Coordinates of C-alpha atoms in Angstrom, one line a residue:
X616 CA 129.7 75.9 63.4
X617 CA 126.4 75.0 64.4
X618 CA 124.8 71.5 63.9
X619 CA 120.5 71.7 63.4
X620 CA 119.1 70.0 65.8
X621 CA 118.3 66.4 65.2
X622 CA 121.4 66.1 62.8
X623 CA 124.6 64.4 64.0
X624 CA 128.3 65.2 63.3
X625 CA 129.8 62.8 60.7
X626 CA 132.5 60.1 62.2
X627 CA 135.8 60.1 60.9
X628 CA 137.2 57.4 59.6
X629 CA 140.8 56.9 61.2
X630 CA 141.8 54.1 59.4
X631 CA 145.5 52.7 60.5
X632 CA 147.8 51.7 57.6
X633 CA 148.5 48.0 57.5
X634 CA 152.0 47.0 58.4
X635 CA 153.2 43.8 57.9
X636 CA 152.7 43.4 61.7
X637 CA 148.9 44.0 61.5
X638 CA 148.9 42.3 58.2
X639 CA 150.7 38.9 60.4
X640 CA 148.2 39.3 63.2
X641 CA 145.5 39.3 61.0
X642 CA 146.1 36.4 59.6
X643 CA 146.6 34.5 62.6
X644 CA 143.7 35.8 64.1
X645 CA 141.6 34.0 61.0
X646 CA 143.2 31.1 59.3
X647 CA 142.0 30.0 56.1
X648 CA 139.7 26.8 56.5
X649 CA 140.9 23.9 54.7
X650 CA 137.7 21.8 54.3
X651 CA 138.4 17.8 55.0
X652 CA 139.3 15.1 52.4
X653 CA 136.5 12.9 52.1
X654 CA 137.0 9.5 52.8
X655 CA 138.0 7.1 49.6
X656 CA 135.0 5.1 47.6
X657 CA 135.7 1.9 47.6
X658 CA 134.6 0.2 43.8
X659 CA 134.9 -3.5 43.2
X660 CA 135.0 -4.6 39.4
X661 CA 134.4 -8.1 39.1
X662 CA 135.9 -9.4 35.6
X663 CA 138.9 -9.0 33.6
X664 CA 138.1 -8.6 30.0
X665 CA 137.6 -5.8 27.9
X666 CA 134.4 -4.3 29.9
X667 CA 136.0 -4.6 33.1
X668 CA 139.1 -3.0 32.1
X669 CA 136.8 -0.2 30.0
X670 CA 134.7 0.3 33.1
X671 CA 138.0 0.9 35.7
X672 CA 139.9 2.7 33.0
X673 CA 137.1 4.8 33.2
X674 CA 136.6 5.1 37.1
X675 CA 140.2 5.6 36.9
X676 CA 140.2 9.4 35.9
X677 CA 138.5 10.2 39.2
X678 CA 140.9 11.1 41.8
X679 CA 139.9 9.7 45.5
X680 CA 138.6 6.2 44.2
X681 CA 140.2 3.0 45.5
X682 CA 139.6 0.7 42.6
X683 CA 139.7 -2.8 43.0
X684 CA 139.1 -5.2 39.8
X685 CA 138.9 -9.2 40.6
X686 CA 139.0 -11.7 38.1
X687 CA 139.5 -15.6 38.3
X688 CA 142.6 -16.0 35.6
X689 CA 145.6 -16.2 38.0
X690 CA 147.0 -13.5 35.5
X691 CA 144.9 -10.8 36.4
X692 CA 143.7 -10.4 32.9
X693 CA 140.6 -12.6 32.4
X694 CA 139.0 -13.9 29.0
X695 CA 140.9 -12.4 25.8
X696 CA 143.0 -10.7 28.1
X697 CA 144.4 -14.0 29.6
X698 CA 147.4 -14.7 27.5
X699 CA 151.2 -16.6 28.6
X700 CA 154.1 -17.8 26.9
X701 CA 155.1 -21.3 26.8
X702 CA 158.4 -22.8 28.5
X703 CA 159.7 -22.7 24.6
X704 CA 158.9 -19.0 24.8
X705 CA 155.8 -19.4 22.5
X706 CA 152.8 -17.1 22.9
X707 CA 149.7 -18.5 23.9
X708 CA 145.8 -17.3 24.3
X709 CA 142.6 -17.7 24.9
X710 CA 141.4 -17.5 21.2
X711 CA 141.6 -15.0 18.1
X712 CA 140.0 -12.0 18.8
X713 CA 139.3 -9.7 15.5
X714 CA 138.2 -6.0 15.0
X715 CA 135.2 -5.2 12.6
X716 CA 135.1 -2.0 11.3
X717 CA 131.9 -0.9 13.6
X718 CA 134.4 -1.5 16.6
X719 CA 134.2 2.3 17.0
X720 CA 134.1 2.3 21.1
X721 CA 137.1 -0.3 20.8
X722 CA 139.3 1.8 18.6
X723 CA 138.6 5.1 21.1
X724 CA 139.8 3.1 23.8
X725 CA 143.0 2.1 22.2
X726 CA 143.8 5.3 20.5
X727 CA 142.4 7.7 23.3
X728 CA 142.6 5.9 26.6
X729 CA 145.5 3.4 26.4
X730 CA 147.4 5.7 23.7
X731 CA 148.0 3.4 21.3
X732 CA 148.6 3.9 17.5
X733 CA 146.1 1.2 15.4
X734 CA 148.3 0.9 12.6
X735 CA 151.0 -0.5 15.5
X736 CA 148.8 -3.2 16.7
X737 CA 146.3 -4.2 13.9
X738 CA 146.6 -5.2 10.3
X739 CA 145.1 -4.4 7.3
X740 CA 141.2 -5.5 6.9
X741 CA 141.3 -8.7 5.5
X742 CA 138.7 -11.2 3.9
X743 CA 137.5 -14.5 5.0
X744 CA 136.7 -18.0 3.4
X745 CA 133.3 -18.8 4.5
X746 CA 132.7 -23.0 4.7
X747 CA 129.3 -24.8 5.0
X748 CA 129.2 -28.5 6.0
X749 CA 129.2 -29.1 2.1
X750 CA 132.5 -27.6 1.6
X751 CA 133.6 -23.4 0.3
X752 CA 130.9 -21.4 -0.1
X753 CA 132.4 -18.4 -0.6
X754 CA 135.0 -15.1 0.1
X755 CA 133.6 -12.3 1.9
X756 CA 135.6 -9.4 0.9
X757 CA 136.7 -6.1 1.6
X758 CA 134.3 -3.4 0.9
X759 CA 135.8 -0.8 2.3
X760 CA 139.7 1.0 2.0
X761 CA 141.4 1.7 5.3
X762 CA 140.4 5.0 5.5
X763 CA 136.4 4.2 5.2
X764 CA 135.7 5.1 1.6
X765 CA 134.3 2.0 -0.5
X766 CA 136.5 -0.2 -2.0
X767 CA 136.1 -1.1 -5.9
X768 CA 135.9 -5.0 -6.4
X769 CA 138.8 -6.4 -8.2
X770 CA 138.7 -9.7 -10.1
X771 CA 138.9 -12.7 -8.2
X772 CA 138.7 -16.2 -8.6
X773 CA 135.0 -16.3 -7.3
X774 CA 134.4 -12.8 -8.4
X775 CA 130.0 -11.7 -9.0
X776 CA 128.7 -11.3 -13.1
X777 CA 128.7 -7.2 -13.1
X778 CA 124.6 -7.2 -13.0
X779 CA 125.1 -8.4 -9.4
X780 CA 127.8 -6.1 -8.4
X781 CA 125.6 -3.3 -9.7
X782 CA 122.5 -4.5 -8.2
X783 CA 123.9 -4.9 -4.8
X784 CA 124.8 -1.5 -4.8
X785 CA 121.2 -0.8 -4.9
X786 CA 120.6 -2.7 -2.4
X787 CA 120.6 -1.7 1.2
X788 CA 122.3 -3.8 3.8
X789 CA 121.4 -6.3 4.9
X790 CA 120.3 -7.5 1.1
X791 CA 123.5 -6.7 -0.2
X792 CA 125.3 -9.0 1.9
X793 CA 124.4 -12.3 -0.1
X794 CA 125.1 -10.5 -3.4
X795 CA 128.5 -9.3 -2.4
X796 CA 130.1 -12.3 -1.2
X797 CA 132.0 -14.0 -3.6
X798 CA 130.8 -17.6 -4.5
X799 CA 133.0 -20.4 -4.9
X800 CA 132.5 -22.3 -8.7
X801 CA 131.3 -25.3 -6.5
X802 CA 128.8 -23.8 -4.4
X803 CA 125.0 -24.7 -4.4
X804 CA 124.2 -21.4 -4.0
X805 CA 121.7 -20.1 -7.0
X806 CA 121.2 -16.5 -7.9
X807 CA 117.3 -17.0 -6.6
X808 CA 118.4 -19.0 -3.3
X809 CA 120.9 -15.4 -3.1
X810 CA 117.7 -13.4 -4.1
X811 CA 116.0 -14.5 -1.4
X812 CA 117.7 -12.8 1.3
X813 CA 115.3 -10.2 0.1
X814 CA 112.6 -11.6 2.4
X815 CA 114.7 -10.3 5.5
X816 CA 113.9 -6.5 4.6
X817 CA 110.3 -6.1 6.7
X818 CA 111.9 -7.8 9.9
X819 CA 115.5 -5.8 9.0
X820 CA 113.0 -2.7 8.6
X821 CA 110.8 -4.0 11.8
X822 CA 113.7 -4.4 14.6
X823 CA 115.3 -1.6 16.2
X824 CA 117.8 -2.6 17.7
X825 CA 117.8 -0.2 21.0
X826 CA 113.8 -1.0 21.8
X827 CA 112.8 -2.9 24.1
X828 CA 109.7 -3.7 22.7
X829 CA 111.0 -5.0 19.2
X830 CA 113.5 -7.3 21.7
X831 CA 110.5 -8.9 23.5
X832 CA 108.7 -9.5 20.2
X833 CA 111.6 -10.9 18.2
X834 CA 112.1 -13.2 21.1
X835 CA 109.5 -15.1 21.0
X836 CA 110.9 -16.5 17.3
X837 CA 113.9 -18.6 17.1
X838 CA 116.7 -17.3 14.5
X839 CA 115.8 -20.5 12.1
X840 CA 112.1 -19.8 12.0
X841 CA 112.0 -16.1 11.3
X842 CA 114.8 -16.5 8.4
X843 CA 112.9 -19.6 6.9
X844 CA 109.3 -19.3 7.9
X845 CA 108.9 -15.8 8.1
X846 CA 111.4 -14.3 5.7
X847 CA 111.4 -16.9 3.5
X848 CA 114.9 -17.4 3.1
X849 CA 115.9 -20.8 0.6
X850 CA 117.2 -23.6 2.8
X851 CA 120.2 -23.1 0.1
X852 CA 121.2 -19.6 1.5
X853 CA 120.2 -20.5 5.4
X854 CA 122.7 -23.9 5.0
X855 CA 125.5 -22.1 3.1
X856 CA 125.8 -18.8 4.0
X857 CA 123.0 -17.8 7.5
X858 CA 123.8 -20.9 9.3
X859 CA 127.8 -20.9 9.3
X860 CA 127.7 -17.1 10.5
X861 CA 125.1 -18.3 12.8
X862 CA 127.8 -20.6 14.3
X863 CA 130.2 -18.6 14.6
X864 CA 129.0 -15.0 15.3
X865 CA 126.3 -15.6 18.4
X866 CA 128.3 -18.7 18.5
X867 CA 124.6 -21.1 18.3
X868 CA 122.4 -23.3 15.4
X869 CA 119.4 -21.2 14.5
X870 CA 116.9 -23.3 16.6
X871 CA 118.7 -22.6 20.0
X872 CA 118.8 -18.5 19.4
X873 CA 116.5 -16.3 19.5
X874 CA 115.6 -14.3 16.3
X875 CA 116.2 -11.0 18.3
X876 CA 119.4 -12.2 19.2
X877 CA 120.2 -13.1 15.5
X878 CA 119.5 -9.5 14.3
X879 CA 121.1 -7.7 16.4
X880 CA 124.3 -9.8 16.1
X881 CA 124.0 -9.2 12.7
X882 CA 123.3 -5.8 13.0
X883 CA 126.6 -5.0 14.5
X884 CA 128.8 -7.4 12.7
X885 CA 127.4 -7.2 9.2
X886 CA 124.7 -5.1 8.3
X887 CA 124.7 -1.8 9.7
X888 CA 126.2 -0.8 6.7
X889 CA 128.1 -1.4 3.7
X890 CA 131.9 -2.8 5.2
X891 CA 130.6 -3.5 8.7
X892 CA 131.8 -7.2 8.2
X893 CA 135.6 -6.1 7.4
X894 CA 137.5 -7.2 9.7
X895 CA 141.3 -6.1 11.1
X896 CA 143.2 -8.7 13.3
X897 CA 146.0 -7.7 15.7
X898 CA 149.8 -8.1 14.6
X899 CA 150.4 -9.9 17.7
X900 CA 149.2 -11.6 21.1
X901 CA 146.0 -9.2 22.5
X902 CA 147.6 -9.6 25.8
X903 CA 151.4 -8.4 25.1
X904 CA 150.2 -5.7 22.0
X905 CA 146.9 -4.4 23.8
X906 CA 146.5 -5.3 27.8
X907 CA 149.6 -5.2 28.9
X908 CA 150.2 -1.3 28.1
X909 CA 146.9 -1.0 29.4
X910 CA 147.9 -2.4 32.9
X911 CA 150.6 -0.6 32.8
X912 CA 148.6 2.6 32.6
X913 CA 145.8 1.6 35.2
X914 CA 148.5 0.5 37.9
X915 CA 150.6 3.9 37.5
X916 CA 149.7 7.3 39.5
X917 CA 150.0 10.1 37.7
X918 CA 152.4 12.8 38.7
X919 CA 149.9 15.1 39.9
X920 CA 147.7 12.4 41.6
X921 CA 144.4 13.3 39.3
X922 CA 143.7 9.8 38.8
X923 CA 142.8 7.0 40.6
X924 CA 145.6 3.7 40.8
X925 CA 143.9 0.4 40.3
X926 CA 144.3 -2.6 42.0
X927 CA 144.1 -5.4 39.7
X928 CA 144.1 -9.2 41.2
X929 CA 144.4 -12.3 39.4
X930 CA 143.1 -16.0 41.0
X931 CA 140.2 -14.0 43.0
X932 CA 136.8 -15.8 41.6
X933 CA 134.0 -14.6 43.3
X934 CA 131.3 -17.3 45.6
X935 CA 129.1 -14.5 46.4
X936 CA 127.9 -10.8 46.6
X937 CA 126.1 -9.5 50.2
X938 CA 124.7 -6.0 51.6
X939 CA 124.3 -4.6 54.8
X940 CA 122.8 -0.9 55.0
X941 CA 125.0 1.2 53.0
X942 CA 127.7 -1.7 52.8
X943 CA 128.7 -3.8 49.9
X944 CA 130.5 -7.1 50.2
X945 CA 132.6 -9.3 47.8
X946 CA 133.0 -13.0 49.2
X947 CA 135.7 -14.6 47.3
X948 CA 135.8 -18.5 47.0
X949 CA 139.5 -18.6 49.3
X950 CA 136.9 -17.1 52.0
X951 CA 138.2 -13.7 51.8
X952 CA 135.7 -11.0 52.0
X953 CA 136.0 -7.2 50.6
X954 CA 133.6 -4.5 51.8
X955 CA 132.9 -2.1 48.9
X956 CA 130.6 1.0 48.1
X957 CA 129.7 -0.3 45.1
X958 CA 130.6 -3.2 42.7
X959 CA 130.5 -3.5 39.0
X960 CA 130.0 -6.3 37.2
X961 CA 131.6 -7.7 33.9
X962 CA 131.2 -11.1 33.4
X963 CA 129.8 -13.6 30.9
X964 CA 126.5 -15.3 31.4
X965 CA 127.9 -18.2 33.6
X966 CA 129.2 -16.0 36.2
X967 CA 126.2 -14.3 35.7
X968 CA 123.8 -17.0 36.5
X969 CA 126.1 -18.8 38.9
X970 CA 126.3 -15.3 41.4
X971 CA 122.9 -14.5 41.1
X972 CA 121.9 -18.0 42.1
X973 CA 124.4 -17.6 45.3
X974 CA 123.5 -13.8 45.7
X975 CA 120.4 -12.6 47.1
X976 CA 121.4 -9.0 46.3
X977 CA 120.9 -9.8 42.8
X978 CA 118.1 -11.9 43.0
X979 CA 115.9 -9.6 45.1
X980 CA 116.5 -7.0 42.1
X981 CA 113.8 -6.6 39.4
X982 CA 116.6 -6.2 36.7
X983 CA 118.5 -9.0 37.8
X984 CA 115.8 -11.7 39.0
X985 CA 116.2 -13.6 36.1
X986 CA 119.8 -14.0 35.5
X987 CA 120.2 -17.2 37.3
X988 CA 118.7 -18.3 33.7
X989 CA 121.5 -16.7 31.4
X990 CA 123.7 -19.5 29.7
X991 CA 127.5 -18.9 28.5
X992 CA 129.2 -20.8 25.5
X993 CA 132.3 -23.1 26.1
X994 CA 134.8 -22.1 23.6
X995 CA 138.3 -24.2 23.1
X996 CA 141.0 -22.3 21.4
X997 CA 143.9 -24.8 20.2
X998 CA 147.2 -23.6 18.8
X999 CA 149.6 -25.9 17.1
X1000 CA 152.8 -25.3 16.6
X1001 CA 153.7 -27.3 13.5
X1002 CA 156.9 -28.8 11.8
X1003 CA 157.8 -26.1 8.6
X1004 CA 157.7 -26.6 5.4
X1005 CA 158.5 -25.4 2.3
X1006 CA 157.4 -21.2 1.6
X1007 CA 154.5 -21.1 -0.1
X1008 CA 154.5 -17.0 -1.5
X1009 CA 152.1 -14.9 -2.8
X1010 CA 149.0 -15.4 -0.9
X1011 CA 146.3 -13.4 -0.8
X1012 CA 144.3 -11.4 2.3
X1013 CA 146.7 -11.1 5.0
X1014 CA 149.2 -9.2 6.8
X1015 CA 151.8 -11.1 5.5
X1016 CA 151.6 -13.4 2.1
X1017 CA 153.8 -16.3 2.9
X1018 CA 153.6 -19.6 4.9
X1019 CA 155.3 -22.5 5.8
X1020 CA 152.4 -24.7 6.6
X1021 CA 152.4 -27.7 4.4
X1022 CA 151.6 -26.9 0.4
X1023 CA 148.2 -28.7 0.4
X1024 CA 147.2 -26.5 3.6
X1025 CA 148.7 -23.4 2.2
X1026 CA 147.0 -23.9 -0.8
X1027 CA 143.6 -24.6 0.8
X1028 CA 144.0 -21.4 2.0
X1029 CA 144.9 -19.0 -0.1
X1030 CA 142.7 -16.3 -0.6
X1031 CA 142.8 -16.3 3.2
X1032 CA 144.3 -16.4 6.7
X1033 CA 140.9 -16.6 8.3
X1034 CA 138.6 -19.9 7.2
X1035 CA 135.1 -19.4 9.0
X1036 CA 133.6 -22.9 9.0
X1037 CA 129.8 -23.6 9.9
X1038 CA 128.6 -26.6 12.4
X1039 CA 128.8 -30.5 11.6
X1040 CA 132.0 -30.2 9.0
X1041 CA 131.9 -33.8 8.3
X1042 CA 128.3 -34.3 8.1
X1043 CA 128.5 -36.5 10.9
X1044 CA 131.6 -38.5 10.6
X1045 CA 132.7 -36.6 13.6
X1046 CA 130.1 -36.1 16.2
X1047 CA 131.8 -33.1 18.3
X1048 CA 131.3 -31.2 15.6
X1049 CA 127.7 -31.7 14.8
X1050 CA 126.8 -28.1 16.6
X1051 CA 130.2 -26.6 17.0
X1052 CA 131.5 -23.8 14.6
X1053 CA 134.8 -22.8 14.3
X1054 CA 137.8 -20.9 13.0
X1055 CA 141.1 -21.5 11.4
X1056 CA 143.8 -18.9 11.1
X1057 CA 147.3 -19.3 9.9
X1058 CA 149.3 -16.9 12.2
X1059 CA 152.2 -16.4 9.6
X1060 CA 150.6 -14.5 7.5
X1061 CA 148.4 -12.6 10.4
X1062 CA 151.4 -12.2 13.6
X1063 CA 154.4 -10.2 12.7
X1064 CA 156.6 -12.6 15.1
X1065 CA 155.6 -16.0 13.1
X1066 CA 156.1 -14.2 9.5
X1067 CA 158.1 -16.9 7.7
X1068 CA 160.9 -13.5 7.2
X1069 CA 161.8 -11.5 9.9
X1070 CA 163.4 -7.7 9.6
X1071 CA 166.1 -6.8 12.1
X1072 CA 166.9 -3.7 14.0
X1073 CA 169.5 -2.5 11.0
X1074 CA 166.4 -3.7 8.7
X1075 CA 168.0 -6.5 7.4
X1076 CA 165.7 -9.5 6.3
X1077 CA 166.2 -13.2 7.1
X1078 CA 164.1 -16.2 6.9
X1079 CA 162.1 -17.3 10.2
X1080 CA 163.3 -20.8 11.2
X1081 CA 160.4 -21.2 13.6
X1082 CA 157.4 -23.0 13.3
X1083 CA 154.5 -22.5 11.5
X1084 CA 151.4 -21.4 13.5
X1085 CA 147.8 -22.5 13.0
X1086 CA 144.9 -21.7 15.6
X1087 CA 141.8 -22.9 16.1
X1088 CA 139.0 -21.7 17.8
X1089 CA 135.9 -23.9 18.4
X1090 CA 132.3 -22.2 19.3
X1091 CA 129.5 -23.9 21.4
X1092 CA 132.9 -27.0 22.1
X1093 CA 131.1 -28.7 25.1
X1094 CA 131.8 -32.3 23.5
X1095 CA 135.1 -31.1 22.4
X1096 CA 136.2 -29.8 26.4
X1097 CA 134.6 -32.9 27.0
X1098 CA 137.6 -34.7 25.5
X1099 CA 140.4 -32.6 27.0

């Protein structure tokens, strides 16, 4: 036929089929392109205690990282982390750590990173016996059930007249707090010295805890000014009940912390809200019930490699941090040196202070230029192991209601495991004490393995021939390290 001018005849299109053979030349002809693995990041964590293990489990669950955390305990596992068994077999550590209720992060971790069932490591929420230089003040108790909802007061020895009970639960925290504690019959404590917690509500109302600007005002006061000069607070109720909790929470006398400092302690241990100062302990040693199965999960590659192993190194304490361009180095005090591509840190405020002073990295930095300044607290945790005794039963507040400390020591404690005892216990008849706080617990009745009856695999129940257990932790202990 004829084609107009100017118009072309269409091409056809004579495809060949594909055979395998074409299909095989093909694909040699253009290989896929595998792009390259990148080289590892290098992290270096530098401390061993709950943040540094938080910050590599973390780091952890991105494939491709070498992590390396560092710590000074030879074990690896540095502060509450650093626990070891005797040559008698005994379990020792470096103090008691409890579990307040507002411990929210800490229970994810456990539960969701570690895998860990609570009700397998902790024990029920239990009370303490609060004790001023004068002698008991009081119990705080349980305000809240396991599950969260609020707990109705039962009658106790140093149980609150019912107009109290119903005014504090008009109250909002932290105002309730002196009204629900449960005086001892020989305390000073009046109901107008308790009233006048009242005079913390403007600064309660004033602080925020996340603002920066309410941190740099409160600063400026000490703790003991802005709870008697500014709120007014009885020197009753600061003695008894603010100075004790002082001592033992921010672990410092009133004077010596700063009122900032103060709130916002007690704004996470006691008065965020209603229960905040119940407090769970563990059934057993932190390290063998909690870090140990956490090791075990940091050091272990998964089966299809999507996490990052960690290196974990006991006995390394750091001298000194350095940069070079785009490289990080760790300087460790046996002279070794790691080169990083970044480094965490967390540490105390001594190993703060000490490695920004030896550190021009951190010193050069507007964040950290002052932390040569920070100060740490010595704290001495002593556990005897004591001759046993006859069973005292029935106690109240712990795990477990038996104990085979002595009668008068059992008895001194019995509507607790935990005593909580304020600074200078003595009034001056022992001189280490005069700014120290500490704590007393009687690990029977807290520690399934020195519970005065033990249950066997067939779940048969003997009587424990072992000791009995006290430990003591001291708070702000210079004089008493001193000694040792």
């Amino acid at each position: 036929s004829r084609i107009p001018v100017g118009h072309h005849r269409p091409r056809q299109n004579h495809r060949l089929p594909i055979t395998s053979r074409h299909a095989e030349v093909a694909t040699d002809e253009a290989p896929p392109i595998t792009p390259p693995i990148p080289s590892p990041k290098r992290v270096v964590i530098i401390g061993g205690g709950w943040a540094g293990f938080t910050a590599a489990d973390t780091l952890s669950s991105t494939p491709n990282l070498e992590i390396t955390l560092l710590d000074a305990a030879p074990r690896g596992s540095g502060g509450l982390a650093g626990g070891w068994r005797t040559s008698n077999g005994y379990p020792v550590e470096s103090g008691i750590h409890g579990f307040w209720r507002e411990y929210t992060n800490t229970f994810r971790v456990m539960t969701d990173r570690i895998g860990l069932d609570l009700e397998d490591v902790l024990g029920p929420y239990t009370p303490s016996v609060l004790v001023s230089q004068n002698g008991v003040v009081a119990v705080a108790p349980v305000l809240k059930t396991e599950s969260g909802s609020e707990k109705k007061q039962t009658n106790t020895p140093f149980a609150m007249p019912s107009l109290q009970s119903k005014l504090a639960d008009l109250l909002p925290p932290p105002l309730d707090l002196a009204l629900l504690a449960e005086l001892s019959p020989t305390s000073k404590l009046t109901p107008l010295d308790r009233a006048s917690g009242i005079g913390l509500l403007p600064a309660w109302a004033d602080f925020v805890q996340n603002d920066a600007k309410s941190w740099e005002r409160y600063d400026l006061l000490s703790a003991e000014k802005l709870f008697k000069q500014y709120a007014g607070v009885s020197d009753a109720l600061y003695d008894e009940m603010i100075s004790p909790l002082l001592h033992v929470l921010p672990m410092t006398p009133g004077y010596d912390c700063s009122a900032a400092a103060a709130l916002s302690c007690f704004h996470v241990f006691a008065l965020q809200s209603k229960g905040a100062f119940d407090v769970r302990w563990c059934k057993g040693g932190i390290a063998e019930s909690i870090f140990n199965p956490w090791v075990e999960k940091l050091t272990t590659s998964r089966t299809d490699e999507s996490n990052s192993v960690v290196e974990i190194r006991g006995g390394s304490r750091v001298s000194s941090l350095q940069s070079n361009d785009d490289t990080k180095k760790v300087v460790l005090e046996s002279g070794e040196e790691i080169e990083c591509d970044a480094i965490i840190l967390a540490v105390g405020g001594t190993a703060m202070s000490k490695l920004t002073h030896s550190s021009p990295i951190l010193s050069a930095l507007p964040q950290s230029s002052k932390f040569h300044k920070l100060r740490g607290v010595t704290c001495v945790a002593v556990r005897l192991f004591l001759q046993p005794d006859v069973i005292s039963e029935n106690l109240d507040g712990g795990l477990h209601s038996s104990t085979r400390l002595c009668p008068l020591h059992a008895k001194a404690m019995k509507d607790s495991p935990v005593i909580v005892c304020g600074a200078d216990v003595g009034k001056g008849t022992i001189p280490e004490l005069r700014e120290t706080g500490f704590c007393i617990y009687d690990l029977q009745r807290m520690h399934d393995e020195f519970a005065t009856t033990v249950t066997s695999l067939s779940n048969s129940i003997s009587d424990n021939t072992g000791p009995a257990v006290l430990e003591v932790d001291f708070f702000r202990a210079d004089d008493i390290a001193d000694l040792t």
